[in-house]
Short mmCIF file of C-alpha atoms and ligand atoms in Angstrom, two decimals:
data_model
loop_
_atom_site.label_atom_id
_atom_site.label_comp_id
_atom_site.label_asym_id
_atom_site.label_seq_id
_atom_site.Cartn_x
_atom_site.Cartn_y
_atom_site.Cartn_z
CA UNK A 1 0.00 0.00 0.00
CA UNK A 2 1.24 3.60 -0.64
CA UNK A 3 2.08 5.54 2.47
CA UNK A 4 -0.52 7.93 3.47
CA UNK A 5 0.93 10.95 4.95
CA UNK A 6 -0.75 14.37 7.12
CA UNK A 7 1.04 17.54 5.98
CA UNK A 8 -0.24 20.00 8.87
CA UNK A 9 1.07 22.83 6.46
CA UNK A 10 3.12 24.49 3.95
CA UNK A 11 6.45 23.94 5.06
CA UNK A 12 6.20 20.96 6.83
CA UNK A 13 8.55 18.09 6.03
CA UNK A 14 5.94 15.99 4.49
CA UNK A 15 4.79 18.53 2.27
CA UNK A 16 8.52 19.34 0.93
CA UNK A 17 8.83 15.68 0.31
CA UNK A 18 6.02 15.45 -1.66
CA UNK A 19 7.25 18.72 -3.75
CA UNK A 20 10.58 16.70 -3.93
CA UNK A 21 8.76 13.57 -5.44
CA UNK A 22 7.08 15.54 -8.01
CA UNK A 23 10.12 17.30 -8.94
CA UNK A 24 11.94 14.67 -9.72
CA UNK A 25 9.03 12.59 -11.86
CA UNK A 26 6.83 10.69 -9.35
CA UNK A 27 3.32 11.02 -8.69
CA UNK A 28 1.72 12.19 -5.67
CA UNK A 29 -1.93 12.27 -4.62
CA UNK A 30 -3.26 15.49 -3.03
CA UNK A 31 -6.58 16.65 -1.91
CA UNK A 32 -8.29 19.23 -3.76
CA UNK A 33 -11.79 20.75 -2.66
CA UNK A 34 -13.33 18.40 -5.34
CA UNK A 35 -12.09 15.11 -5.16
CA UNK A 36 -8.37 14.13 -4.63
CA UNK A 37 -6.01 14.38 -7.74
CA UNK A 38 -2.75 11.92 -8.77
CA UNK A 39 -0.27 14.45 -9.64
CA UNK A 40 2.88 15.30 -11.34
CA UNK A 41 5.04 17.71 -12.64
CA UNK A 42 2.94 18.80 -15.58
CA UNK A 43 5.13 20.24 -17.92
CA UNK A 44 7.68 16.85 -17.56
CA UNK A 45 5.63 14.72 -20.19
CA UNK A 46 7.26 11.27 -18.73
CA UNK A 47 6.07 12.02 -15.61
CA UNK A 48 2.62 12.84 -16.74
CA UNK A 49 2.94 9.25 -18.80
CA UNK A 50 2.93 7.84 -15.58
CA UNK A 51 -0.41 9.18 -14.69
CA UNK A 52 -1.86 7.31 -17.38
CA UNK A 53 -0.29 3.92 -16.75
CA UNK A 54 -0.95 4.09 -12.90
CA UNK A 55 -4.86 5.14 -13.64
CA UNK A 56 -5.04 2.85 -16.98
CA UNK A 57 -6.43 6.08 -18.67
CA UNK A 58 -7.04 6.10 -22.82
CA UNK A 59 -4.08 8.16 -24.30
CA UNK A 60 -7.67 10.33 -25.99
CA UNK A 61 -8.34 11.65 -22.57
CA UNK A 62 -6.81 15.32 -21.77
CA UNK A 63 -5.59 15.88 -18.44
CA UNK A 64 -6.36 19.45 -16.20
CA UNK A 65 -3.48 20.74 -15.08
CA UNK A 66 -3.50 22.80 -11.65
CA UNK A 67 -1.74 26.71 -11.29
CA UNK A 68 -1.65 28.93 -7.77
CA UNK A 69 -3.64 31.44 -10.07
CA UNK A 70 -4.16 33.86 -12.81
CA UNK A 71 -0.61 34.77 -13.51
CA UNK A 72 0.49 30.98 -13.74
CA UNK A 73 -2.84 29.93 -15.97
CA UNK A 74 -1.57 32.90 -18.60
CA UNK A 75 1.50 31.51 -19.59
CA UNK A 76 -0.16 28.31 -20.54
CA UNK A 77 -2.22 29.55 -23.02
CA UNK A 78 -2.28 31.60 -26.21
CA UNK A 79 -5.41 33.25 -25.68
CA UNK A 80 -6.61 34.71 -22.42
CA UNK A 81 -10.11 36.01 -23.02
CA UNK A 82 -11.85 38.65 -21.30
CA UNK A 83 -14.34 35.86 -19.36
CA UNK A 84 -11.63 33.56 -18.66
CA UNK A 85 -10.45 37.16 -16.69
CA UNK A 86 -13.38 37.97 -15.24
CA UNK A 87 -14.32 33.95 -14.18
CA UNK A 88 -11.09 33.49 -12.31
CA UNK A 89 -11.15 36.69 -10.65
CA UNK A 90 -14.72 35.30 -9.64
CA UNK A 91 -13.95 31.77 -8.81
CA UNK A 92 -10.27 31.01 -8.61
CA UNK A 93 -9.31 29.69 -5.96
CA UNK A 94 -11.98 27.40 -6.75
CA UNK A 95 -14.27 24.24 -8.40
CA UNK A 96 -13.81 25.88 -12.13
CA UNK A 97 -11.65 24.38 -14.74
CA UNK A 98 -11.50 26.26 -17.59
CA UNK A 99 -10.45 25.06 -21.21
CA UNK A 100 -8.47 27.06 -23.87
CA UNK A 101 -6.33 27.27 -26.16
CA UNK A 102 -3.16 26.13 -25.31
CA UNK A 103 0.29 28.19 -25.64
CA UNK A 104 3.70 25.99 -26.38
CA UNK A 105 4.61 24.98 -23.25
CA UNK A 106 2.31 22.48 -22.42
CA UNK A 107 3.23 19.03 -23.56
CA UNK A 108 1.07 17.21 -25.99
CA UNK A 109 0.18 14.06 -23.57
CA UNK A 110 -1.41 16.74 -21.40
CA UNK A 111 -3.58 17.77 -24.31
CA UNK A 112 -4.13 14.09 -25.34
CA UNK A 113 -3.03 15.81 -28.65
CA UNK A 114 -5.26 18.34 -29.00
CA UNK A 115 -5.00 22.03 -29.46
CA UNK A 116 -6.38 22.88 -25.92
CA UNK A 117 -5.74 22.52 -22.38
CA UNK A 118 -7.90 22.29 -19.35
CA UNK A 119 -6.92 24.90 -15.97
CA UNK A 120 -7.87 25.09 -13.03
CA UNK A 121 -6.84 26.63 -9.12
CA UNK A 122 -8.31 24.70 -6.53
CA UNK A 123 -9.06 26.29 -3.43
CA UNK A 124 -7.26 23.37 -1.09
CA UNK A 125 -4.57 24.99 1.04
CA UNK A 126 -2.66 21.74 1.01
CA UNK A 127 -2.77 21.77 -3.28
CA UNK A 128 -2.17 25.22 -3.19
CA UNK A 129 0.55 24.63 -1.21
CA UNK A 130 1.64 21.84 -3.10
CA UNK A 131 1.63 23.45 -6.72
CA UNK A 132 3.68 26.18 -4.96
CA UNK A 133 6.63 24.24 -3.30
CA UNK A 134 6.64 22.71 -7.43
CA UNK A 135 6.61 25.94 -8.93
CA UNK A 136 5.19 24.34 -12.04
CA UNK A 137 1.96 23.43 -13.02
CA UNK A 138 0.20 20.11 -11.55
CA UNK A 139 -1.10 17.34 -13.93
CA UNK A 140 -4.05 15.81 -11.87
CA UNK A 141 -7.01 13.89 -13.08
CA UNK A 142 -8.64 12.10 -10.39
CA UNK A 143 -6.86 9.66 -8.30
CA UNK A 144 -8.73 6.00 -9.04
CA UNK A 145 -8.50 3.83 -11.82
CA UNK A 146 -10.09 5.13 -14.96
CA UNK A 147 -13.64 5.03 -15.18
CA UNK A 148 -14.16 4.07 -11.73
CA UNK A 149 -15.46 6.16 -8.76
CA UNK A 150 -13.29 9.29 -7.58
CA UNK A 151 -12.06 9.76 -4.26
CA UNK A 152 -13.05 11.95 -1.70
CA UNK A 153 -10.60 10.25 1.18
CA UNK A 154 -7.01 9.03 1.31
CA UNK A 155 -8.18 5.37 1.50
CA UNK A 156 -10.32 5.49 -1.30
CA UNK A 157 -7.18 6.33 -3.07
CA UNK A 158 -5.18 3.81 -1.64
CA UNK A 159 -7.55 0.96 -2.80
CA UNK A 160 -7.92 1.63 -6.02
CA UNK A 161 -4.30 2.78 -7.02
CA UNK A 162 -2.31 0.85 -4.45
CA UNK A 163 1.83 1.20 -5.48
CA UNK A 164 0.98 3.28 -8.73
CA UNK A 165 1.14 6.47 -6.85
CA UNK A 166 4.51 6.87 -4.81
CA UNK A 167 2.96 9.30 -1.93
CA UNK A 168 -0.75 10.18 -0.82
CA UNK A 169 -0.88 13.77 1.04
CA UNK A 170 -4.10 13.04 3.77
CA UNK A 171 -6.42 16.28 3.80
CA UNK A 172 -9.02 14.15 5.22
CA UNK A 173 -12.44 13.80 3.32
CA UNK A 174 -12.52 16.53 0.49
CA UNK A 175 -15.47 19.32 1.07
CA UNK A 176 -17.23 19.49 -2.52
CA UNK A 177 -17.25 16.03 -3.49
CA UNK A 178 -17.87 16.18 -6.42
CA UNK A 179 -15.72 16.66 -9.20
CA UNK A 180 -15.39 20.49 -10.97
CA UNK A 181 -17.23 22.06 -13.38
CA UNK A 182 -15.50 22.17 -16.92
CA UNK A 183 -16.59 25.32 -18.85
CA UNK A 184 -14.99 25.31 -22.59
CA UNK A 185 -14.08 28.68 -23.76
CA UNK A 186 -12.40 28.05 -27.06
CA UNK A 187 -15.96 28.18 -29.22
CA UNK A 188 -18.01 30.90 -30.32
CA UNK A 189 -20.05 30.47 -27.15
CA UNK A 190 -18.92 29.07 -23.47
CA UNK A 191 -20.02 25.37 -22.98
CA UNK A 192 -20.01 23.31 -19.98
CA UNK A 193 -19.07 20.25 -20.38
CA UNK A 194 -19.11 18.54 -17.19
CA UNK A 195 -21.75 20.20 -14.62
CA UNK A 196 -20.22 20.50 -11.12
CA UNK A 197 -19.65 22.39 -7.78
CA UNK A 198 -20.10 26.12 -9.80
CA UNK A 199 -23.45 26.38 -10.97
CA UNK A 200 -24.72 27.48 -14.92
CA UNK A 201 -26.57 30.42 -13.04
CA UNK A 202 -23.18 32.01 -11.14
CA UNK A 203 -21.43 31.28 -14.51
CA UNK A 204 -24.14 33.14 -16.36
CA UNK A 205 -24.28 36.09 -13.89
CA UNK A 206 -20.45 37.15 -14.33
CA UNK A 207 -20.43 36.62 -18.34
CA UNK A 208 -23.70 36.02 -19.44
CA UNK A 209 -25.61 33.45 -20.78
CA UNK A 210 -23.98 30.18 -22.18
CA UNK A 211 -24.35 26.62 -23.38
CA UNK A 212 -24.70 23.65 -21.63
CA UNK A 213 -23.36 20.33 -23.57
CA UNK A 214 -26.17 18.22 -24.48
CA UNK A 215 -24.06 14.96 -23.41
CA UNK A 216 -23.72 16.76 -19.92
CA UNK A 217 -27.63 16.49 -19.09
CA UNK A 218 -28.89 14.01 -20.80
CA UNK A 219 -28.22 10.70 -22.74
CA UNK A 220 -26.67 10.76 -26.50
CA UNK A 221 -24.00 11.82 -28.61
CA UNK A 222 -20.61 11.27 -26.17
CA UNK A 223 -17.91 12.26 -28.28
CA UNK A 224 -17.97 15.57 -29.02
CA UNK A 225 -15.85 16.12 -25.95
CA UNK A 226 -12.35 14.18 -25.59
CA UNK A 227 -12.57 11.86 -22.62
CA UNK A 228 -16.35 11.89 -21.89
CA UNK A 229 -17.35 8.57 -22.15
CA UNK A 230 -20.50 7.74 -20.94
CA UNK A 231 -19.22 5.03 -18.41
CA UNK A 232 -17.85 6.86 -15.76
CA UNK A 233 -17.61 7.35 -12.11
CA UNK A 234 -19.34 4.15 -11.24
CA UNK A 235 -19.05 2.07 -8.32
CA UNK A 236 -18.62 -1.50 -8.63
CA UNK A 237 -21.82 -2.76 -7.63
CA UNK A 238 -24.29 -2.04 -10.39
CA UNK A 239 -26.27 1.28 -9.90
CA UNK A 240 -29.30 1.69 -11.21
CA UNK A 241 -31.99 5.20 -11.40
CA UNK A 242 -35.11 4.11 -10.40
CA UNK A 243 -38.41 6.22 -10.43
CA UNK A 244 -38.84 8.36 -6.84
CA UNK A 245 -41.80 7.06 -4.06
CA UNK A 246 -42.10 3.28 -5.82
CA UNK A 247 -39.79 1.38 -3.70
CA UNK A 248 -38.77 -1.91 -4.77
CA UNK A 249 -39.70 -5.72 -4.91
CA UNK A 250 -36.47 -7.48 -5.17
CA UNK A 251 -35.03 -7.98 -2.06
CA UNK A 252 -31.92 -9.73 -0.09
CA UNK A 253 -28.84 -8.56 1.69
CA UNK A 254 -26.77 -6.97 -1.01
CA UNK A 255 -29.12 -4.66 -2.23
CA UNK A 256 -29.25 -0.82 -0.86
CA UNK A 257 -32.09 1.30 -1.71
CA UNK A 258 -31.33 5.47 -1.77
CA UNK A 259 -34.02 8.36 -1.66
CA UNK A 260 -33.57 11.88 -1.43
CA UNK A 261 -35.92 12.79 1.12
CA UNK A 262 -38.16 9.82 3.05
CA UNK A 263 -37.62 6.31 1.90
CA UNK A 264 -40.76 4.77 0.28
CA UNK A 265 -41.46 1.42 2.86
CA UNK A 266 -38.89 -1.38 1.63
CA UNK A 267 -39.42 -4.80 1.79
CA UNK A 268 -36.68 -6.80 4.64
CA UNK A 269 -33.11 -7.07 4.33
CA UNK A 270 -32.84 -3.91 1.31
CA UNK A 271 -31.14 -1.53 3.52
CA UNK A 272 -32.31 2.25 2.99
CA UNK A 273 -30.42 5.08 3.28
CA UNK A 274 -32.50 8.62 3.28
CA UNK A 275 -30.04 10.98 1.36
CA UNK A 276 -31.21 15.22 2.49
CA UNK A 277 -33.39 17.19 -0.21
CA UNK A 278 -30.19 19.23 -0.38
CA UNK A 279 -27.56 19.52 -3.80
CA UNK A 280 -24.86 20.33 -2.08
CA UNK A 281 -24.88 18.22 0.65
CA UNK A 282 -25.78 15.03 -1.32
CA UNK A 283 -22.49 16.22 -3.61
CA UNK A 284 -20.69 16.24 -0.78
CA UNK A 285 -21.65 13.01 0.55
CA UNK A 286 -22.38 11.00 -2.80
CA UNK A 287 -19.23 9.39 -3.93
CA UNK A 288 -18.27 8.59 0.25
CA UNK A 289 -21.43 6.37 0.15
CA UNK A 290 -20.93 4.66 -3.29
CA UNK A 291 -17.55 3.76 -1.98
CA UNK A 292 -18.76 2.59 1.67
CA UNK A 293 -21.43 0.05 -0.15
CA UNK A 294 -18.78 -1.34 -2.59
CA UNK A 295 -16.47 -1.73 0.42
CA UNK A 296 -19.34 -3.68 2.34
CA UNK A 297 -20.25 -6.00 -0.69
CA UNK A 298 -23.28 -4.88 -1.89
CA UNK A 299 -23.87 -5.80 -5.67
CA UNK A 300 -27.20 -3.71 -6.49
CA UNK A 301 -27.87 -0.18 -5.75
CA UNK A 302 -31.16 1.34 -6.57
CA UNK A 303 -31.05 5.40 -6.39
CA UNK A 304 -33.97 7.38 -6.84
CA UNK A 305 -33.72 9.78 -9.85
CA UNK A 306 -32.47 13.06 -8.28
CA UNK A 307 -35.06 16.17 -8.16
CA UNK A 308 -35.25 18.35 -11.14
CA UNK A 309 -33.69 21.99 -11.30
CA UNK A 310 -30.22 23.16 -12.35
CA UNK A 311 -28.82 22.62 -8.66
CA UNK A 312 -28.99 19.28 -9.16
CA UNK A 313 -27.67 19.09 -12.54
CA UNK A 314 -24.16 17.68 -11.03
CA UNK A 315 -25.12 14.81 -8.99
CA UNK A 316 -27.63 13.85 -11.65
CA UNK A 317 -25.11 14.04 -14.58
CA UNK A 318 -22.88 11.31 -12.17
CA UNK A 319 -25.25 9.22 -11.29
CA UNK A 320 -26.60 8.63 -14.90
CA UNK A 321 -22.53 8.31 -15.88
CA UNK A 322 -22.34 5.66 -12.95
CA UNK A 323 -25.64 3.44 -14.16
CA UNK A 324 -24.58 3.68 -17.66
CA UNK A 325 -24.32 0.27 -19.16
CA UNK A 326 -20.06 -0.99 -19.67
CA UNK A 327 -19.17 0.04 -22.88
CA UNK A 328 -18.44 -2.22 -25.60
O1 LIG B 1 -12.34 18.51 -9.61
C1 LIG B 1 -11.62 18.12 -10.54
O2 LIG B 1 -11.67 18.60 -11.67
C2 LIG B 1 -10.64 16.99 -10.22
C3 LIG B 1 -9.59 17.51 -9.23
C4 LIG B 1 -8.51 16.51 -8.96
O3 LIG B 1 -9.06 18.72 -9.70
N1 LIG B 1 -10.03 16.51 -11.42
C5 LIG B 1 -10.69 15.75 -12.33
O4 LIG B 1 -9.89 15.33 -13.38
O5 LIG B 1 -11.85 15.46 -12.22
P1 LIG B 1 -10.35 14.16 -14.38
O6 LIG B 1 -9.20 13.95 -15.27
O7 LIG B 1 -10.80 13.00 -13.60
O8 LIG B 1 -11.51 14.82 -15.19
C6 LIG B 1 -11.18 15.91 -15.99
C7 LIG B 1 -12.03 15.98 -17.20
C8 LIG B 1 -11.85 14.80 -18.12
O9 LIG B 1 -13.10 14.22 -18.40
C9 LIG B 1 -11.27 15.40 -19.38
O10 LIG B 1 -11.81 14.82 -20.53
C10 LIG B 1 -11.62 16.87 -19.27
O11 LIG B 1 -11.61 17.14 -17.92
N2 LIG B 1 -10.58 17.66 -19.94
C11 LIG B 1 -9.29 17.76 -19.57
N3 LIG B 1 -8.61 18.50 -20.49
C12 LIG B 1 -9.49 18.86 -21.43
C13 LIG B 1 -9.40 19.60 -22.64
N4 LIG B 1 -8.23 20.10 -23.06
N5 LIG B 1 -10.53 19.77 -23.37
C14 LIG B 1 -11.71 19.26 -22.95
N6 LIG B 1 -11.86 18.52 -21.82
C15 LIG B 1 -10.76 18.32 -21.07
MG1 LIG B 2 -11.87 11.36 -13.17
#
């Protein structure tokens, strides 16, 4: 198992040994506000490589890469638009990555190829920290195997990346839980592709209005995103959405039952858990509960469809990514 570590702050030893790792090409996973990230140096594309073989990710899927703030995010790109300005000033430090076009220094692998890169500043003080004892930009994706759940604790990331990852800084369970919201700048209009902690509405009130990626809300074309495949942060039991109030008729030991709000009456041995009538605090708590059924063997897990309304438009977008079907 990879040594889990508590950094109580910016210069502690731990955290300078972590810095030292990533300087010299390892991988280290840090918390975030989000979820917690496998890192390295990203501007050292072997070390990046390594991200990708520890988390068995497709070479098609881009990875964001992590700055202290505005200053740090220019250099990376050749275009700094007047919204990517005024949406960092906004919500940097914070759960907004932002994608555009990217300037020469940033190594292809990062870009899976392509012509853009993904940026973001989280609001962590340990990965704020972190990026600055670096001084460089941080590759992180999420820290579990590819298409599987993302963690919000240090063991989560222990069990599903074991030796891959060389250090694991312990922030304790991450605050958002839920992974950031990706907002594309590089077309005519901004586009969110993947719904998260920052809301359309707060987007829309510093910019003005913008697009929301059909794949993001609802079922259908996948691809016109790199690295969205529908599969995604799915537990290993098999999730599925049923309709709110019905309940169920299956029963037996391995099978949960969740509701937001009261659980319909359940027939003996499905065990029920009663999830608040609240966004944020279901985000926060979502991924923590996937990973605490897995962990006690459950194989079915029947989750109400999530409420309506655009503050729900993150945990609904996972859970329909979680009880999509494996992919051929
Ligand atoms: O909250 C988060 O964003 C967490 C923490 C660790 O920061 N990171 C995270 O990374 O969720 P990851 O790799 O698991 O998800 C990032 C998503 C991927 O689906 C990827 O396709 C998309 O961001 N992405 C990265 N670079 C991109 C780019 N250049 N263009 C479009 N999408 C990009
Ligand atoms: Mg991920």
């Amino acid at each position: 198992m990879a040594r889990i570590l508590k950094a109580s702050g910016a210069d502690s030893p731990v955290l300078r040994e972590a810095a030292a790792i990533l300087s010299s090409g390892g991988l280290v996973a840090f918390p975030t506000e989000t979820v917690y990230g496998l890192g390295a140096d990203g501007l050292n594309a072997e070390a990046v490589a390594k991200i990708y073989a520890a988390k068995g990710r497709p070479a098609t899927n881009p990875v964001i890469l992590h700055v202290e703030g505005i200053a740090s995010a220019k250099v990376l790109v050749s275009q700094w638009p007047e919204a990517a300005q005024r949406l960092a000033e906004r919500f940097w430090p914070g759960p907004l990555t932002l994608v555009l076009p990217a300037s020469g220094l940033v190594p292809a692998i990062v870009r899976a190829q392509g012509p853009n890169v993904a940026l973001r500043c989280p609001s962590h003080r340990l990965a704020l920290a972190l990026i600055r004892a670096v001084g460089r930009p941080l590759a992180a994706p999420s820290a579990n195997r590819s298409q599987h759940l993302s963690p919000t604790r240090p063991e989560h990331v222990a069990s599903s990346l074991g030796e891959a990852v060389d250090l694991i800084l312990d922030g304790g369970p991450t605050e958002a839980g839920l992974e950031s919201t990706i907002l594309d700048l590089c077309g005519e209009r901004p586009r969110v592709l993947r719904p998260g902690p920052v809301a359309p509405a707060d987007i829309e009130a510093v910019i003005g209005s913008i697009d929301i990626w059909e794949g993001a809300v609802k079922m259908g074309d996948m691809q016109s995103a790199p690295g969205m495949a529908e599969r995604h942060y799915a537990p290993r039991a098999r999730l599925e959405l049923v309709e709110p109030g019905r309940g169920c008729v299956s029963s037996g030991s391995r099978l949960a039952y969740v509701a937001f709000g009261a659980l319909p009456a359940l027939p003996e041995g499905v065990r029920g858990i009663s999830l608040p009538l609240d966004a944020e605090a279901v985000g926060a708590r979502l991924y923590a509960l996937l990973h605490d059924l897995d962990d006690a063997g459950f194989e079915r897990i029947l989750v109400e469809r999530p409420p309506d309304g655009e503050t729900w438009m993150a945990v609904r977008d996972r859970l329909r990514r979680a009880s999509a079907k494996e992919s051929a």
